[in-house]
PDB file of C-alpha atoms and ligand atoms in Angstrom:
ATOM      1  CA  MET A   1       0.000   0.000   0.000  1.00  0.00           C
ATOM      2  CA  THR A   2       1.406   3.394  -0.957  1.00  0.00           C
ATOM      3  CA  GLN A   3       1.618   5.625   2.079  1.00  0.00           C
ATOM      4  CA  PRO A   4       0.961   9.271   1.273  1.00  0.00           C
ATOM      5  CA  THR A   5       2.068  11.533   4.105  1.00  0.00           C
ATOM      6  CA  LEU A   6       1.665  15.167   5.082  1.00  0.00           C
ATOM      7  CA  THR A   7       4.432  17.317   6.566  1.00  0.00           C
ATOM      8  CA  LEU A   8       3.630  18.763   9.975  1.00  0.00           C
ATOM      9  CA  ASN A   9       4.686  22.246  11.120  1.00  0.00           C
ATOM     10  CA  ASP A  10       7.500  20.643  13.168  1.00  0.00           C
ATOM     11  CA  GLY A  11       8.991  18.977  10.069  1.00  0.00           C
ATOM     12  CA  LYS A  12       7.798  15.443  10.961  1.00  0.00           C
ATOM     13  CA  ARG A  13       5.525  13.479   8.625  1.00  0.00           C
ATOM     14  CA  ILE A  14       2.123  11.927   9.306  1.00  0.00           C
ATOM     15  CA  PRO A  15       0.499   9.202   7.155  1.00  0.00           C
ATOM     16  CA  GLN A  16      -2.718  10.453   5.578  1.00  0.00           C
ATOM     17  CA  LEU A  17      -4.526   7.215   6.332  1.00  0.00           C
ATOM     18  CA  GLY A  18      -4.628   5.875   9.858  1.00  0.00           C
ATOM     19  CA  PHE A  19      -6.548   3.191  11.714  1.00  0.00           C
ATOM     20  CA  GLY A  20      -8.943   4.386  14.434  1.00  0.00           C
ATOM     21  CA  VAL A  21      -9.615   2.138  17.409  1.00  0.00           C
ATOM     22  CA  TRP A  22     -12.388   3.813  19.417  1.00  0.00           C
ATOM     23  CA  LYS A  23     -14.785   1.174  20.839  1.00  0.00           C
ATOM     24  CA  LEU A  24     -12.335  -1.627  20.090  1.00  0.00           C
ATOM     25  CA  ALA A  25     -12.121  -3.823  23.207  1.00  0.00           C
ATOM     26  CA  ASP A  26      -8.627  -4.171  24.669  1.00  0.00           C
ATOM     27  CA  GLU A  27      -8.785  -7.955  24.287  1.00  0.00           C
ATOM     28  CA  ASP A  28      -9.743  -7.630  20.591  1.00  0.00           C
ATOM     29  CA  ALA A  29      -7.058  -5.046  19.822  1.00  0.00           C
ATOM     30  CA  PRO A  30      -4.163  -7.467  19.207  1.00  0.00           C
ATOM     31  CA  GLU A  31      -6.090  -9.319  16.490  1.00  0.00           C
ATOM     32  CA  THR A  32      -7.804  -6.324  14.859  1.00  0.00           C
ATOM     33  CA  VAL A  33      -4.832  -3.952  14.986  1.00  0.00           C
ATOM     34  CA  GLY A  34      -2.602  -6.864  13.992  1.00  0.00           C
ATOM     35  CA  LEU A  35      -4.691  -7.340  10.844  1.00  0.00           C
ATOM     36  CA  ALA A  36      -4.645  -3.602  10.089  1.00  0.00           C
ATOM     37  CA  LEU A  37      -0.843  -3.608  10.283  1.00  0.00           C
ATOM     38  CA  GLU A  38      -0.706  -6.723   8.118  1.00  0.00           C
ATOM     39  CA  VAL A  39      -2.798  -5.150   5.345  1.00  0.00           C
ATOM     40  CA  GLY A  40      -0.634  -2.033   5.327  1.00  0.00           C
ATOM     41  CA  TYR A  41      -1.858   0.602   7.776  1.00  0.00           C
ATOM     42  CA  ARG A  42       1.141   2.174   9.504  1.00  0.00           C
ATOM     43  CA  SER A  43      -0.664   4.737  11.640  1.00  0.00           C
ATOM     44  CA  ILE A  44      -2.823   3.897  14.679  1.00  0.00           C
ATOM     45  CA  ASP A  45      -5.050   6.354  16.540  1.00  0.00           C
ATOM     46  CA  THR A  46      -5.812   5.364  20.132  1.00  0.00           C
ATOM     47  CA  ALA A  47      -6.506   7.299  23.360  1.00  0.00           C
ATOM     48  CA  ALA A  48      -6.279   6.763  27.100  1.00  0.00           C
ATOM     49  CA  ALA A  49     -10.092   6.966  27.160  1.00  0.00           C
ATOM     50  CA  TYR A  50     -10.461   4.056  24.701  1.00  0.00           C
ATOM     51  CA  GLY A  51      -9.084   1.604  27.274  1.00  0.00           C
ATOM     52  CA  ASN A  52      -7.157  -0.298  24.603  1.00  0.00           C
ATOM     53  CA  GLU A  53      -3.643   1.171  24.651  1.00  0.00           C
ATOM     54  CA  ALA A  54      -2.274  -2.056  26.137  1.00  0.00           C
ATOM     55  CA  GLY A  55      -3.885  -4.176  23.411  1.00  0.00           C
ATOM     56  CA  VAL A  56      -2.645  -1.783  20.722  1.00  0.00           C
ATOM     57  CA  GLY A  57       0.844  -2.033  22.233  1.00  0.00           C
ATOM     58  CA  ARG A  58       0.694  -5.820  22.112  1.00  0.00           C
ATOM     59  CA  ALA A  59      -0.318  -5.719  18.436  1.00  0.00           C
ATOM     60  CA  ILE A  60       2.589  -3.404  17.647  1.00  0.00           C
ATOM     61  CA  ALA A  61       5.078  -5.606  19.489  1.00  0.00           C
ATOM     62  CA  ALA A  62       3.777  -8.764  17.807  1.00  0.00           C
ATOM     63  CA  SER A  63       3.847  -7.230  14.314  1.00  0.00           C
ATOM     64  CA  GLY A  64       7.643  -7.176  14.132  1.00  0.00           C
ATOM     65  CA  ILE A  65       7.393  -3.923  12.136  1.00  0.00           C
ATOM     66  CA  PRO A  66      10.328  -1.612  12.959  1.00  0.00           C
ATOM     67  CA  ARG A  67       9.177   1.116  15.342  1.00  0.00           C
ATOM     68  CA  GLU A  68      10.367   3.903  13.041  1.00  0.00           C
ATOM     69  CA  GLU A  69       7.993   2.687  10.302  1.00  0.00           C
ATOM     70  CA  LEU A  70       4.959   3.161  12.566  1.00  0.00           C
ATOM     71  CA  PHE A  71       3.061   6.283  13.550  1.00  0.00           C
ATOM     72  CA  VAL A  72       1.388   5.829  16.937  1.00  0.00           C
ATOM     73  CA  ALA A  73      -0.924   8.494  18.329  1.00  0.00           C
ATOM     74  CA  THR A  74      -2.664   8.632  21.683  1.00  0.00           C
ATOM     75  CA  LYS A  75      -4.578  11.273  23.633  1.00  0.00           C
ATOM     76  CA  LEU A  76      -4.793  12.848  27.048  1.00  0.00           C
ATOM     77  CA  TRP A  77      -8.239  12.454  28.618  1.00  0.00           C
ATOM     78  CA  ASN A  78     -10.365  15.207  30.165  1.00  0.00           C
ATOM     79  CA  ASP A  79      -9.509  14.238  33.752  1.00  0.00           C
ATOM     80  CA  ALA A  80      -5.805  14.874  33.138  1.00  0.00           C
ATOM     81  CA  HIS A  81      -5.744  18.590  32.328  1.00  0.00           C
ATOM     82  CA  GLY A  82      -3.067  20.501  34.293  1.00  0.00           C
ATOM     83  CA  THR A  83       0.727  20.206  34.304  1.00  0.00           C
ATOM     84  CA  ASP A  84       1.377  17.338  36.725  1.00  0.00           C
ATOM     85  CA  GLU A  85      -1.755  15.493  35.704  1.00  0.00           C
ATOM     86  CA  ALA A  86      -0.790  15.695  32.023  1.00  0.00           C
ATOM     87  CA  LEU A  87       2.762  14.484  32.586  1.00  0.00           C
ATOM     88  CA  ARG A  88       1.502  11.587  34.710  1.00  0.00           C
ATOM     89  CA  ALA A  89      -1.191  10.671  32.173  1.00  0.00           C
ATOM     90  CA  PHE A  90       1.415  10.641  29.420  1.00  0.00           C
ATOM     91  CA  ASP A  91       3.705   8.325  31.410  1.00  0.00           C
ATOM     92  CA  ALA A  92       0.793   5.974  32.031  1.00  0.00           C
ATOM     93  CA  SER A  93      -0.170   5.892  28.331  1.00  0.00           C
ATOM     94  CA  LEU A  94       3.396   5.212  27.267  1.00  0.00           C
ATOM     95  CA  LYS A  95       3.666   2.407  29.803  1.00  0.00           C
ATOM     96  CA  ARG A  96       0.395   0.796  28.670  1.00  0.00           C
ATOM     97  CA  LEU A  97       1.523   1.031  25.039  1.00  0.00           C
ATOM     98  CA  GLY A  98       4.893  -0.492  25.956  1.00  0.00           C
ATOM     99  CA  LEU A  99       6.691   2.216  23.943  1.00  0.00           C
ATOM    100  CA  ASP A 100       9.372   4.735  24.771  1.00  0.00           C
ATOM    101  CA  TYR A 101       7.863   7.450  22.589  1.00  0.00           C
ATOM    102  CA  VAL A 102       4.681   8.224  20.689  1.00  0.00           C
ATOM    103  CA  ASP A 103       4.606   9.908  17.315  1.00  0.00           C
ATOM    104  CA  LEU A 104       1.723  12.172  18.248  1.00  0.00           C
ATOM    105  CA  TYR A 105       0.173  13.132  21.588  1.00  0.00           C
ATOM    106  CA  LEU A 106      -3.123  15.020  21.521  1.00  0.00           C
ATOM    107  CA  VAL A 107      -5.207  16.897  24.076  1.00  0.00           C
ATOM    108  CA  HIS A 108      -8.453  14.956  23.508  1.00  0.00           C
ATOM    109  CA  TRP A 109     -10.931  17.799  24.298  1.00  0.00           C
ATOM    110  CA  PRO A 110     -10.397  21.434  25.361  1.00  0.00           C
ATOM    111  CA  VAL A 111     -12.849  21.208  28.326  1.00  0.00           C
ATOM    112  CA  PRO A 112     -13.053  25.042  28.405  1.00  0.00           C
ATOM    113  CA  GLN A 113     -15.056  25.048  31.645  1.00  0.00           C
ATOM    114  CA  ARG A 114     -11.900  23.810  33.442  1.00  0.00           C
ATOM    115  CA  ASN A 115      -9.883  26.547  31.810  1.00  0.00           C
ATOM    116  CA  ALA A 116      -6.690  24.474  31.886  1.00  0.00           C
ATOM    117  CA  TYR A 117      -6.072  23.663  28.237  1.00  0.00           C
ATOM    118  CA  VAL A 118      -3.323  26.282  27.830  1.00  0.00           C
ATOM    119  CA  GLU A 119      -1.459  24.911  30.865  1.00  0.00           C
ATOM    120  CA  THR A 120      -1.989  21.376  29.547  1.00  0.00           C
ATOM    121  CA  TRP A 121      -0.619  22.426  26.167  1.00  0.00           C
ATOM    122  CA  LYS A 122       2.540  23.725  27.885  1.00  0.00           C
ATOM    123  CA  ALA A 123       3.006  20.278  29.462  1.00  0.00           C
ATOM    124  CA  LEU A 124       2.783  18.732  25.989  1.00  0.00           C
ATOM    125  CA  MET A 125       5.439  21.205  24.802  1.00  0.00           C
ATOM    126  CA  ARG A 126       7.727  19.781  27.507  1.00  0.00           C
ATOM    127  CA  LEU A 127       7.037  16.238  26.321  1.00  0.00           C
ATOM    128  CA  ARG A 128       7.994  17.234  22.797  1.00  0.00           C
ATOM    129  CA  GLU A 129      11.202  18.840  24.048  1.00  0.00           C
ATOM    130  CA  ASP A 130      11.999  15.567  25.852  1.00  0.00           C
ATOM    131  CA  GLY A 131      11.436  13.696  22.585  1.00  0.00           C
ATOM    132  CA  ARG A 132       8.942  11.348  24.186  1.00  0.00           C
ATOM    133  CA  ALA A 133       6.159  12.843  22.077  1.00  0.00           C
ATOM    134  CA  ARG A 134       7.658  13.430  18.646  1.00  0.00           C
ATOM    135  CA  SER A 135       4.778  15.703  17.638  1.00  0.00           C
ATOM    136  CA  ILE A 136       2.001  17.287  19.664  1.00  0.00           C
ATOM    137  CA  GLY A 137      -1.458  18.456  18.787  1.00  0.00           C
ATOM    138  CA  VAL A 138      -5.014  18.890  19.944  1.00  0.00           C
ATOM    139  CA  SER A 139      -8.429  17.455  19.215  1.00  0.00           C
ATOM    140  CA  ASN A 140     -11.849  19.057  19.147  1.00  0.00           C
ATOM    141  CA  PHE A 141     -10.417  22.575  19.446  1.00  0.00           C
ATOM    142  CA  THR A 142     -12.433  25.414  17.889  1.00  0.00           C
ATOM    143  CA  VAL A 143     -10.849  28.455  16.235  1.00  0.00           C
ATOM    144  CA  ALA A 144     -11.179  30.341  19.544  1.00  0.00           C
ATOM    145  CA  HIS A 145      -9.405  27.581  21.523  1.00  0.00           C
ATOM    146  CA  LEU A 146      -6.622  27.369  18.937  1.00  0.00           C
ATOM    147  CA  LYS A 147      -6.118  31.127  18.860  1.00  0.00           C
ATOM    148  CA  ARG A 148      -5.820  31.252  22.632  1.00  0.00           C
ATOM    149  CA  VAL A 149      -3.198  28.477  22.720  1.00  0.00           C
ATOM    150  CA  ILE A 150      -1.180  30.117  19.944  1.00  0.00           C
ATOM    151  CA  ASP A 151      -1.430  33.621  21.427  1.00  0.00           C
ATOM    152  CA  GLU A 152      -0.529  32.565  24.964  1.00  0.00           C
ATOM    153  CA  THR A 153       2.263  30.087  24.225  1.00  0.00           C
ATOM    154  CA  GLY A 154       3.624  31.098  20.812  1.00  0.00           C
ATOM    155  CA  SER A 155       3.355  27.433  19.867  1.00  0.00           C
ATOM    156  CA  THR A 156       0.995  26.161  17.158  1.00  0.00           C
ATOM    157  CA  PRO A 157      -0.405  22.625  17.484  1.00  0.00           C
ATOM    158  CA  SER A 158       0.774  20.393  14.632  1.00  0.00           C
ATOM    159  CA  VAL A 159      -2.613  18.690  14.282  1.00  0.00           C
ATOM    160  CA  ASN A 160      -6.238  19.319  15.228  1.00  0.00           C
ATOM    161  CA  GLN A 161      -8.256  16.098  15.146  1.00  0.00           C
ATOM    162  CA  ILE A 162     -11.912  17.036  14.601  1.00  0.00           C
ATOM    163  CA  GLU A 163     -15.247  15.544  13.632  1.00  0.00           C
ATOM    164  CA  LEU A 164     -15.301  15.792   9.845  1.00  0.00           C
ATOM    165  CA  HIS A 165     -17.303  13.916   7.210  1.00  0.00           C
ATOM    166  CA  PRO A 166     -19.396  14.801   4.143  1.00  0.00           C
ATOM    167  CA  ARG A 167     -22.386  15.988   6.205  1.00  0.00           C
ATOM    168  CA  PHE A 168     -20.163  18.044   8.539  1.00  0.00           C
ATOM    169  CA  GLN A 169     -17.332  19.608   6.570  1.00  0.00           C
ATOM    170  CA  GLN A 170     -15.970  22.175   9.046  1.00  0.00           C
ATOM    171  CA  ARG A 171     -15.083  24.744   6.391  1.00  0.00           C
ATOM    172  CA  GLU A 172     -14.318  27.612   8.756  1.00  0.00           C
ATOM    173  CA  LEU A 173     -12.062  25.515  10.986  1.00  0.00           C
ATOM    174  CA  ARG A 174     -10.270  23.983   7.991  1.00  0.00           C
ATOM    175  CA  ALA A 175      -9.635  27.458   6.571  1.00  0.00           C
ATOM    176  CA  PHE A 176      -8.115  28.532   9.903  1.00  0.00           C
ATOM    177  CA  HIS A 177      -5.945  25.377   9.974  1.00  0.00           C
ATOM    178  CA  ALA A 178      -4.661  26.174   6.469  1.00  0.00           C
ATOM    179  CA  GLU A 179      -3.801  29.721   7.501  1.00  0.00           C
ATOM    180  CA  ALA A 180      -2.093  28.647  10.747  1.00  0.00           C
ATOM    181  CA  GLY A 181      -0.241  25.608   9.328  1.00  0.00           C
ATOM    182  CA  ILE A 182      -2.191  22.987  11.295  1.00  0.00           C
ATOM    183  CA  VAL A 183      -2.893  19.597   9.727  1.00  0.00           C
ATOM    184  CA  THR A 184      -6.577  18.646   9.811  1.00  0.00           C
ATOM    185  CA  GLU A 185      -7.254  15.109  10.983  1.00  0.00           C
ATOM    186  CA  ALA A 186     -10.802  13.800  10.442  1.00  0.00           C
ATOM    187  CA  TRP A 187     -12.438  11.711  13.137  1.00  0.00           C
ATOM    188  CA  SER A 188     -15.539   9.710  12.269  1.00  0.00           C
ATOM    189  CA  PRO A 189     -14.430  10.213   8.650  1.00  0.00           C
ATOM    190  CA  LEU A 190     -17.261   7.935   7.472  1.00  0.00           C
ATOM    191  CA  GLY A 191     -19.813   9.689   9.667  1.00  0.00           C
ATOM    192  CA  GLN A 192     -19.813   6.516  11.807  1.00  0.00           C
ATOM    193  CA  GLY A 193     -21.193   4.643   8.822  1.00  0.00           C
ATOM    194  CA  ALA A 194     -24.206   6.902   8.168  1.00  0.00           C
ATOM    195  CA  ALA A 195     -22.580   8.766   5.257  1.00  0.00           C
ATOM    196  CA  LEU A 196     -22.236   5.460   3.416  1.00  0.00           C
ATOM    197  CA  GLU A 197     -25.973   5.361   2.689  1.00  0.00           C
ATOM    198  CA  ASP A 198     -26.065   8.760   1.030  1.00  0.00           C
ATOM    199  CA  PRO A 199     -27.384   8.440  -2.565  1.00  0.00           C
ATOM    200  CA  VAL A 200     -24.894  11.013  -3.898  1.00  0.00           C
ATOM    201  CA  ILE A 201     -21.990   9.044  -2.427  1.00  0.00           C
ATOM    202  CA  ARG A 202     -23.449   5.786  -3.725  1.00  0.00           C
ATOM    203  CA  GLY A 203     -23.813   7.263  -7.205  1.00  0.00           C
ATOM    204  CA  ILE A 204     -20.145   8.347  -7.252  1.00  0.00           C
ATOM    205  CA  ALA A 205     -19.113   4.921  -5.950  1.00  0.00           C
ATOM    206  CA  ASP A 206     -21.046   3.147  -8.744  1.00  0.00           C
ATOM    207  CA  LYS A 207     -19.509   5.437 -11.349  1.00  0.00           C
ATOM    208  CA  HIS A 208     -15.968   4.483 -10.265  1.00  0.00           C
ATOM    209  CA  GLY A 209     -16.685   0.839  -9.429  1.00  0.00           C
ATOM    210  CA  ARG A 210     -15.695   1.542  -5.809  1.00  0.00           C
ATOM    211  CA  THR A 211     -17.490   1.391  -2.478  1.00  0.00           C
ATOM    212  CA  ALA A 212     -19.069   4.336  -0.665  1.00  0.00           C
ATOM    213  CA  ALA A 213     -16.433   4.125   2.083  1.00  0.00           C
ATOM    214  CA  GLN A 214     -13.630   4.266  -0.477  1.00  0.00           C
ATOM    215  CA  VAL A 215     -15.171   7.339  -2.133  1.00  0.00           C
ATOM    216  CA  ILE A 216     -15.418   9.200   1.181  1.00  0.00           C
ATOM    217  CA  LEU A 217     -11.874   8.285   2.216  1.00  0.00           C
ATOM    218  CA  ARG A 218     -10.572   9.358  -1.194  1.00  0.00           C
ATOM    219  CA  TRP A 219     -12.398  12.681  -0.703  1.00  0.00           C
ATOM    220  CA  HIS A 220     -10.600  13.229   2.627  1.00  0.00           C
ATOM    221  CA  LEU A 221      -7.218  12.452   1.072  1.00  0.00           C
ATOM    222  CA  ASP A 222      -7.915  14.797  -1.854  1.00  0.00           C
ATOM    223  CA  LEU A 223      -8.732  17.619   0.571  1.00  0.00           C
ATOM    224  CA  GLY A 224      -5.246  17.203   2.029  1.00  0.00           C
ATOM    225  CA  GLN A 225      -6.299  15.906   5.416  1.00  0.00           C
ATOM    226  CA  VAL A 226      -5.700  12.822   7.517  1.00  0.00           C
ATOM    227  CA  ALA A 227      -8.514  10.247   7.914  1.00  0.00           C
ATOM    228  CA  ILE A 228      -8.629   7.524  10.569  1.00  0.00           C
ATOM    229  CA  PRO A 229     -11.519   5.145   9.733  1.00  0.00           C
ATOM    230  CA  LYS A 230     -12.394   2.402  12.176  1.00  0.00           C
ATOM    231  CA  SER A 231     -13.676  -1.099  11.496  1.00  0.00           C
ATOM    232  CA  GLN A 232     -13.459  -4.447  13.169  1.00  0.00           C
ATOM    233  CA  ASN A 233     -14.565  -6.307  10.077  1.00  0.00           C
ATOM    234  CA  PRO A 234     -11.573  -7.784   8.173  1.00  0.00           C
ATOM    235  CA  ALA A 235     -13.082  -7.174   4.708  1.00  0.00           C
ATOM    236  CA  ARG A 236     -13.820  -3.532   5.565  1.00  0.00           C
ATOM    237  CA  ILE A 237     -10.393  -3.018   7.124  1.00  0.00           C
ATOM    238  CA  ARG A 238      -8.912  -4.051   3.773  1.00  0.00           C
ATOM    239  CA  GLU A 239     -11.463  -2.078   1.758  1.00  0.00           C
ATOM    240  CA  ASN A 240     -10.732   1.123   3.702  1.00  0.00           C
ATOM    241  CA  ALA A 241      -7.003   0.754   3.026  1.00  0.00           C
ATOM    242  CA  ASP A 242      -7.520   0.277  -0.712  1.00  0.00           C
ATOM    243  CA  VAL A 243      -8.076   3.920  -1.634  1.00  0.00           C
ATOM    244  CA  PHE A 244      -4.996   4.793  -3.644  1.00  0.00           C
ATOM    245  CA  GLY A 245      -5.773   3.325  -7.076  1.00  0.00           C
ATOM    246  CA  PHE A 246      -8.457   5.748  -8.300  1.00  0.00           C
ATOM    247  CA  SER A 247      -9.332   9.414  -8.296  1.00  0.00           C
ATOM    248  CA  LEU A 248     -12.407  11.585  -7.972  1.00  0.00           C
ATOM    249  CA  ASP A 249     -13.163  14.223 -10.593  1.00  0.00           C
ATOM    250  CA  GLU A 250     -14.301  17.823 -10.177  1.00  0.00           C
ATOM    251  CA  ALA A 251     -17.977  16.921 -10.497  1.00  0.00           C
ATOM    252  CA  ASP A 252     -17.607  14.332  -7.715  1.00  0.00           C
ATOM    253  CA  HIS A 253     -15.977  16.920  -5.479  1.00  0.00           C
ATOM    254  CA  ALA A 254     -18.670  19.491  -6.225  1.00  0.00           C
ATOM    255  CA  ALA A 255     -21.399  16.947  -5.435  1.00  0.00           C
ATOM    256  CA  ILE A 256     -19.801  15.952  -2.108  1.00  0.00           C
ATOM    257  CA  ALA A 257     -19.246  19.612  -1.187  1.00  0.00           C
ATOM    258  CA  GLY A 258     -23.016  20.011  -1.509  1.00  0.00           C
ATOM    259  CA  LEU A 259     -23.697  17.433   1.217  1.00  0.00           C
ATOM    260  CA  ASP A 260     -22.513  19.709   4.037  1.00  0.00           C
ATOM    261  CA  THR A 261     -25.383  20.574   6.413  1.00  0.00           C
ATOM    262  CA  PRO A 262     -25.592  22.895   9.436  1.00  0.00           C
ATOM    263  CA  ASP A 263     -26.970  20.076  11.611  1.00  0.00           C
ATOM    264  CA  GLY A 264     -24.493  17.441  10.431  1.00  0.00           C
ATOM    265  CA  ARG A 265     -22.592  17.144  13.705  1.00  0.00           C
ATOM    266  CA  ILE A 266     -22.827  13.683  15.314  1.00  0.00           C
ATOM    267  CA  GLY A 267     -20.620  14.073  18.387  1.00  0.00           C
ATOM    268  CA  PRO A 268     -20.661  16.536  21.287  1.00  0.00           C
ATOM    269  CA  HIS A 269     -19.887  20.257  20.968  1.00  0.00           C
ATOM    270  CA  PRO A 270     -16.330  21.111  22.126  1.00  0.00           C
ATOM    271  CA  ASP A 271     -17.530  24.194  24.024  1.00  0.00           C
ATOM    272  CA  THR A 272     -19.628  22.135  26.404  1.00  0.00           C
ATOM    273  CA  PHE A 273     -18.228  18.585  26.440  1.00  0.00           C
ATOM    274  CA  GLY A 274     -16.243  17.310  29.384  1.00  0.00           C
TER     275      GLY A 274
HETATM  276  P1  LIG B 301     -16.013   6.059  11.386  1.00  0.00           P
HETATM  277  O1  LIG B 301     -16.549   7.205  10.615  1.00  0.00           O
HETATM  278  O2  LIG B 301     -14.634   5.596  11.136  1.00  0.00           O
HETATM  279  O3  LIG B 301     -17.057   4.878  11.195  1.00  0.00           O
HETATM  280  C1  LIG B 301     -16.808   3.626  11.750  1.00  0.00           C
HETATM  281  C2  LIG B 301     -18.015   2.739  11.533  1.00  0.00           C
HETATM  282  O4  LIG B 301     -18.407   2.759  10.159  1.00  0.00           O
HETATM  283  C3  LIG B 301     -17.648   1.282  11.840  1.00  0.00           C
HETATM  284  O5  LIG B 301     -17.874   0.982  13.172  1.00  0.00           O
HETATM  285  C4  LIG B 301     -18.577   0.527  10.890  1.00  0.00           C
HETATM  286  O6  LIG B 301     -19.826   0.389  11.492  1.00  0.00           O
HETATM  287  C5  LIG B 301     -18.683   1.456   9.717  1.00  0.00           C
HETATM  288  N1  LIG B 301     -17.739   1.128   8.625  1.00  0.00           N
HETATM  289  C6  LIG B 301     -16.380   1.292   8.616  1.00  0.00           C
HETATM  290  N2  LIG B 301     -15.878   0.930   7.431  1.00  0.00           N
HETATM  291  C7  LIG B 301     -16.911   0.530   6.676  1.00  0.00           C
HETATM  292  C8  LIG B 301     -17.022   0.044   5.349  1.00  0.00           C
HETATM  293  N3  LIG B 301     -15.963  -0.069   4.557  1.00  0.00           N
HETATM  294  N4  LIG B 301     -18.261  -0.282   4.897  1.00  0.00           N
HETATM  295  C9  LIG B 301     -19.355  -0.150   5.672  1.00  0.00           C
HETATM  296  N5  LIG B 301     -19.309   0.306   6.938  1.00  0.00           N
HETATM  297  C10 LIG B 301     -18.105   0.657   7.437  1.00  0.00           C
HETATM  298  O7  LIG B 301     -16.255   6.414  12.938  1.00  0.00           O
HETATM  299  P2  LIG B 301     -15.457   6.401  14.303  1.00  0.00           P
HETATM  300  O8  LIG B 301     -15.023   5.058  14.714  1.00  0.00           O
HETATM  301  O9  LIG B 301     -16.319   7.196  15.225  1.00  0.00           O
HETATM  302  O10 LIG B 301     -14.177   7.307  14.006  1.00  0.00           O
HETATM  303  C11 LIG B 301     -12.942   6.781  13.583  1.00  0.00           C
HETATM  304  C12 LIG B 301     -11.861   7.012  14.597  1.00  0.00           C
HETATM  305  O11 LIG B 301     -11.755   8.403  14.914  1.00  0.00           O
HETATM  306  C13 LIG B 301     -12.138   6.377  15.972  1.00  0.00           C
HETATM  307  O12 LIG B 301     -11.927   4.992  15.964  1.00  0.00           O
HETATM  308  C14 LIG B 301     -11.166   7.144  16.819  1.00  0.00           C
HETATM  309  O13 LIG B 301      -9.847   6.654  16.637  1.00  0.00           O
HETATM  310  C15 LIG B 301     -11.302   8.544  16.241  1.00  0.00           C
HETATM  311  N6  LIG B 301     -12.265   9.383  17.006  1.00  0.00           N
HETATM  312  C16 LIG B 301     -11.775  10.438  17.701  1.00  0.00           C
HETATM  313  C17 LIG B 301     -12.630  11.257  18.424  1.00  0.00           C
HETATM  314  C18 LIG B 301     -12.071  12.422  19.163  1.00  0.00           C
HETATM  315  O14 LIG B 301     -12.793  13.012  19.983  1.00  0.00           O
HETATM  316  N7  LIG B 301     -10.850  12.794  18.933  1.00  0.00           N
HETATM  317  C19 LIG B 301     -14.015  10.998  18.457  1.00  0.00           C
HETATM  318  C20 LIG B 301     -14.499   9.917  17.714  1.00  0.00           C
HETATM  319  C21 LIG B 301     -13.606   9.132  16.978  1.00  0.00           C
END
C-alpha cells in the first residue's frame, strides 16, 4: 500500500490514512490492529479513554514492524488537564503502550469550563522537548481555543483532530488550519457509517466501481487531510485501506461539497463537552 504523508509544522511526517480504534475492546485489539498492520496501515489512533492502549501495544510488538515505520498516536483524557496530571497521564499511556515514545500526543478535548487547556498544552510542549512525544497536537479545538493556545504560548499545534465527514465539513475551521499551518485530521471520517448510505456518495461509488467508504476516504485524502476510519470487520479493514488506485473528478468533489449541512454534527460540541 502506498503511504501518502503530510508534513507537519515541526517537520515530521504523518500518514494520511490511519486506523482508528475507538470502541475496540482491549482484548480484541491485538487481532484487529494486527490485521490492520498486516494489510498495510502504519498509523494507529488510540486514546487513554479508549481503554485499549495495552492491546494496541501488544499488536505493535507482535507485528515485528520496525518502530520507526509506525506512527502511533494517543490522547490525554479530560480528567488529566493541568501540568502534573498531564505528565503523569502521558507516562501511564506510554507504559500501557509499551513504547518509549509516541509519534503524536493530543489533548483529547479542550474542556473550556476547566480553563486548563493552555497549561496542559505547555506540558505537551515539555514532552515534545523531551522527545517522548515526537509531535504534539489537539483534538476538538475550535478556532477560539486554537487562537488562545497560539497567542498565549507562541506554539501552534501540529494537528487538530476534529469531527469531519461529508455531512459536517468544518469549512471555517479547515480554513483557519490552512492559515495557521495545522494539519486537519478527520475523526468519524465515514460519519460513523451513516454517510455510506447517502445516494450522492453511492452514485459516485457506482460510477468508479468503488465502495461508498472508499469514495469518502478518497475525498478526505484529496482535501489534504488525515482520515482515521475504524472497522473491526476484516473485509472492511482491507477495503478502507484500498483507496490509492483511483481518483475523484471535479464533479464528484462538487457533489460531495453540496452534502454539508448545518446540523451534520454527530458528536458533542467542544464548548460544552467534558
Ligand atoms: P467512522 O466514521 O470511522 O465509522 C466507523 C463505523 O463505520 C464502523 O464501526 C462501521 O460500522 C462502519 N464502517 C467502517 N468501514 C466501513 C465500510 N468499509 N463499509 C461499511 N461500513 C463501514 O467512525 P469512528 O469510529 O467514530 O471514528 C474513527 C476514529 O476516529 C475512531 O476509531 C477514533 O480513533 C477517532 N475518534 C476520535 C474522536 C475524538 O474526539 N478525537 C471521536 C471519535 C472518533
